[in-house]
Coordinates of C-alpha atoms in Angstrom, one line a residue:
M1 CA 0.0 0.0 0.0
A2 CA 1.4 3.4 -0.8
R3 CA 2.2 5.7 2.0
A4 CA 0.8 9.1 2.9
G5 CA -0.3 11.3 0.0
A6 CA -0.3 8.4 -2.4
T7 CA -3.2 7.7 -4.7
I8 CA -5.6 4.8 -4.7
I9 CA -6.6 4.6 -8.4
G10 CA -10.3 4.2 -9.1
V11 CA -12.0 4.5 -12.5
G12 CA -14.0 7.7 -12.3
G13 CA -14.1 7.7 -8.5
P14 CA -12.2 9.3 -5.7
S15 CA -8.6 8.7 -5.0
G16 CA -6.1 9.1 -2.2
P17 CA -7.4 10.2 1.2
E18 CA -10.9 10.7 -0.3
A19 CA -11.1 7.1 -1.4
R20 CA -9.8 5.9 2.0
A21 CA -12.5 8.0 3.7
E22 CA -15.2 6.7 1.5
L23 CA -14.2 3.1 2.1
H24 CA -13.9 3.7 5.8
Q25 CA -17.5 5.0 5.8
R26 CA -18.9 2.3 3.5
Y27 CA -17.4 -0.7 5.4
Q28 CA -18.1 -0.3 9.1
R29 CA -16.8 -3.8 9.9
L30 CA -14.0 -5.7 8.2
L31 CA -13.5 -9.4 8.7
L32 CA -10.3 -11.0 7.5
D33 CA -10.9 -14.8 7.3
E34 CA -8.0 -17.3 6.9
F35 CA -5.8 -14.6 8.5
Q36 CA -2.9 -17.0 8.9
D37 CA -2.3 -16.5 5.1
T38 CA -2.4 -12.7 5.2
D39 CA 0.6 -10.9 3.7
P40 CA 2.0 -7.5 4.9
L41 CA 0.3 -5.6 2.1
Q42 CA -3.2 -7.1 2.9
V43 CA -3.0 -6.3 6.6
E44 CA -1.9 -2.7 5.8
I45 CA -4.8 -2.2 3.4
A46 CA -7.3 -3.6 6.0
C47 CA -5.9 -1.3 8.7
L48 CA -5.9 1.8 6.4
I49 CA -9.6 1.2 5.7
A50 CA -10.6 0.4 9.3
A51 CA -8.5 3.0 11.0
D52 CA -9.9 6.4 12.0
C53 CA -9.4 8.7 9.0
V54 CA -6.8 11.4 9.4
D55 CA -5.1 13.3 6.7
V56 CA -1.8 11.4 7.1
P57 CA -2.0 7.7 8.2
A58 CA 0.7 6.3 10.4
E59 CA 3.7 4.8 8.6
D60 CA 3.2 1.4 10.2
W61 CA -0.1 -0.5 10.2
A62 CA 0.5 -1.4 13.9
D63 CA 0.4 2.3 14.8
M64 CA -2.9 3.1 13.1
A65 CA -5.8 3.9 15.5
V66 CA -8.5 1.3 14.7
G67 CA -11.8 1.8 16.6
G68 CA -13.2 -1.1 18.7
G69 CA -15.3 -3.5 16.7
R70 CA -14.2 -2.3 13.2
L71 CA -11.7 -5.0 12.4
F72 CA -12.0 -8.8 13.0
F73 CA -9.5 -11.5 12.3
V74 CA -10.2 -15.3 12.1
G75 CA -7.4 -17.7 11.6
D76 CA -5.3 -20.7 12.8
A77 CA -1.6 -20.3 12.7
K78 CA -1.2 -24.1 12.4
Q79 CA -2.9 -23.9 9.0
S80 CA -0.6 -21.3 7.4
I81 CA 0.5 -22.6 4.0
Y82 CA 1.1 -19.5 1.8
R83 CA 4.6 -18.5 2.8
F84 CA 5.5 -18.6 -0.9
R85 CA 3.3 -15.5 -1.5
R86 CA 4.6 -13.6 1.6
A87 CA 2.0 -14.9 4.2
D88 CA 3.9 -14.2 7.4
I89 CA 3.1 -15.9 10.7
D90 CA 4.9 -13.0 12.5
I91 CA 2.0 -10.8 11.3
F92 CA -0.5 -13.2 12.8
T93 CA 1.3 -13.1 16.1
A94 CA 1.8 -9.3 16.1
V95 CA -2.0 -8.7 15.4
G96 CA -2.8 -11.1 18.2
Q97 CA -0.7 -9.3 20.6
R98 CA -2.2 -5.9 19.6
H99 CA -5.8 -6.9 19.4
D100 CA -6.3 -9.3 22.4
P101 CA -7.6 -12.4 20.6
A102 CA -10.1 -14.9 21.8
R103 CA -8.5 -18.4 21.5
L104 CA -10.9 -21.1 20.4
A105 CA -10.1 -24.8 21.0
V106 CA -13.4 -26.5 20.5
N107 CA -13.8 -28.5 17.2
F108 CA -17.4 -28.7 16.1
R109 CA -16.7 -30.9 13.0
S110 CA -14.8 -34.0 14.0
V111 CA -15.8 -37.0 16.1
P112 CA -13.8 -37.9 19.2
G113 CA -11.7 -40.6 17.5
V114 CA -10.4 -38.2 14.8
L115 CA -9.6 -35.5 17.4
S116 CA -7.7 -38.0 19.6
A117 CA -5.6 -39.1 16.6
A118 CA -4.9 -35.5 15.5
N119 CA -4.0 -34.4 19.0
A120 CA -1.6 -37.4 19.4
A121 CA 0.1 -36.7 16.1
F122 CA 0.3 -32.9 16.3
S123 CA 1.3 -32.5 19.9
V124 CA 4.5 -34.3 18.8
L125 CA 4.9 -32.6 15.4
I126 CA 4.2 -29.1 16.6
G127 CA 4.6 -29.4 20.4
D128 CA 5.9 -26.4 22.3
D129 CA 8.8 -25.6 20.1
P130 CA 9.5 -21.9 20.5
D131 CA 11.3 -21.9 17.1
A132 CA 8.1 -22.9 15.3
G133 CA 6.4 -19.6 16.4
I134 CA 3.1 -21.5 16.7
P135 CA 1.8 -22.4 20.2
Y136 CA 0.3 -25.8 20.3
A137 CA -3.0 -26.6 22.1
D138 CA -5.0 -29.8 21.9
L139 CA -8.5 -29.6 20.4
T140 CA -11.5 -30.6 22.4
G141 CA -14.6 -32.0 20.8
H142 CA -18.1 -30.8 20.8
R143 CA -19.7 -33.8 19.0
G144 CA -20.1 -37.2 20.6
A145 CA -19.2 -40.5 19.0
M146 CA -21.6 -41.8 16.4
G147 CA -21.8 -45.4 17.5
E148 CA -18.7 -47.5 17.0
E149 CA -16.2 -45.3 15.3
P150 CA -14.0 -46.8 12.6
P151 CA -10.3 -46.6 13.4
V152 CA -8.2 -43.7 12.3
L153 CA -5.5 -45.0 9.9
L154 CA -2.1 -43.4 9.5
L155 CA -1.2 -43.6 5.9
G156 CA 2.5 -43.9 5.0
G157 CA 4.6 -43.2 8.0
P158 CA 8.4 -43.0 8.2
Q159 CA 10.0 -44.0 4.8
P160 CA 13.5 -44.5 3.8
A161 CA 14.9 -42.0 1.3
A162 CA 13.1 -42.5 -1.9
S163 CA 12.1 -40.6 -5.0
A164 CA 8.9 -38.7 -5.1
A165 CA 7.6 -41.0 -7.8
S166 CA 8.2 -44.0 -5.5
L167 CA 6.5 -42.4 -2.6
R168 CA 3.5 -41.5 -4.7
Q169 CA 3.3 -45.2 -5.8
Q170 CA 3.4 -46.4 -2.2
E171 CA 0.8 -43.9 -1.1
S172 CA -1.6 -44.8 -3.9
A173 CA -1.3 -48.5 -3.2
H174 CA -1.9 -47.8 0.5
L175 CA -5.0 -45.7 -0.2
A176 CA -6.4 -48.4 -2.6
D177 CA -5.9 -51.1 0.1
V178 CA -7.6 -49.0 2.7
A179 CA -10.6 -48.3 0.4
V180 CA -11.0 -52.1 -0.3
R181 CA -10.8 -53.0 3.3
A182 CA -13.2 -50.2 4.3
K183 CA -15.8 -51.4 1.7
H184 CA -15.7 -54.9 3.0
S185 CA -15.5 -54.3 6.7
W186 CA -16.8 -50.9 7.8
T187 CA -20.4 -50.1 8.8
L188 CA -21.6 -46.6 8.7
A189 CA -24.1 -44.8 10.9
G190 CA -27.5 -46.5 10.7
G191 CA -25.9 -49.9 10.0
R192 CA -25.3 -49.4 6.3
P193 CA -22.2 -51.0 4.9
A194 CA -19.6 -48.7 3.4
S195 CA -19.4 -48.3 -0.3
Y196 CA -16.8 -46.9 -2.6
G197 CA -19.1 -43.9 -3.0
D198 CA -18.5 -43.1 0.7
M199 CA -14.7 -42.8 0.2

């Protein structure tokens, strides 16, 4: 985002401070979803729109005065995957320190068996490593078990050094094997046997 005095180009519309003031008035609340994948330019644009309009905005987005309730962020640092396009987990952390986040740990989607497996795996993979920059916390479930849960299967696992093609071949064979076994041995909610269409 250009600094003070720069122009926001609009076709036939206002530019510069006038455009910022118009956007600030038009959008009373801004929600940035998937915030873990936000890059520095995106967070600066959001703060420029949400911040109280003055003639010259602060040089740094973190110093812009944003009124309460104007700017919301939703994200999960553990799901950040867009570093290649400048998504920065440090921005996620800095915004959290500045805006007093509510931390959510309840999963409303998954059944208990899936959460237990995920917690067991990721508590080791992420853990409390300060170098990771991502604090780990187990998820707790909201849903109860739906009868007898099928087991959670770990595909792959530690592999000796191999080519990507070899690993893809092993993975596809493992997936096919699991699908065949599931079709012949799993029963879904309501007592219906699993089919390939459920995979």
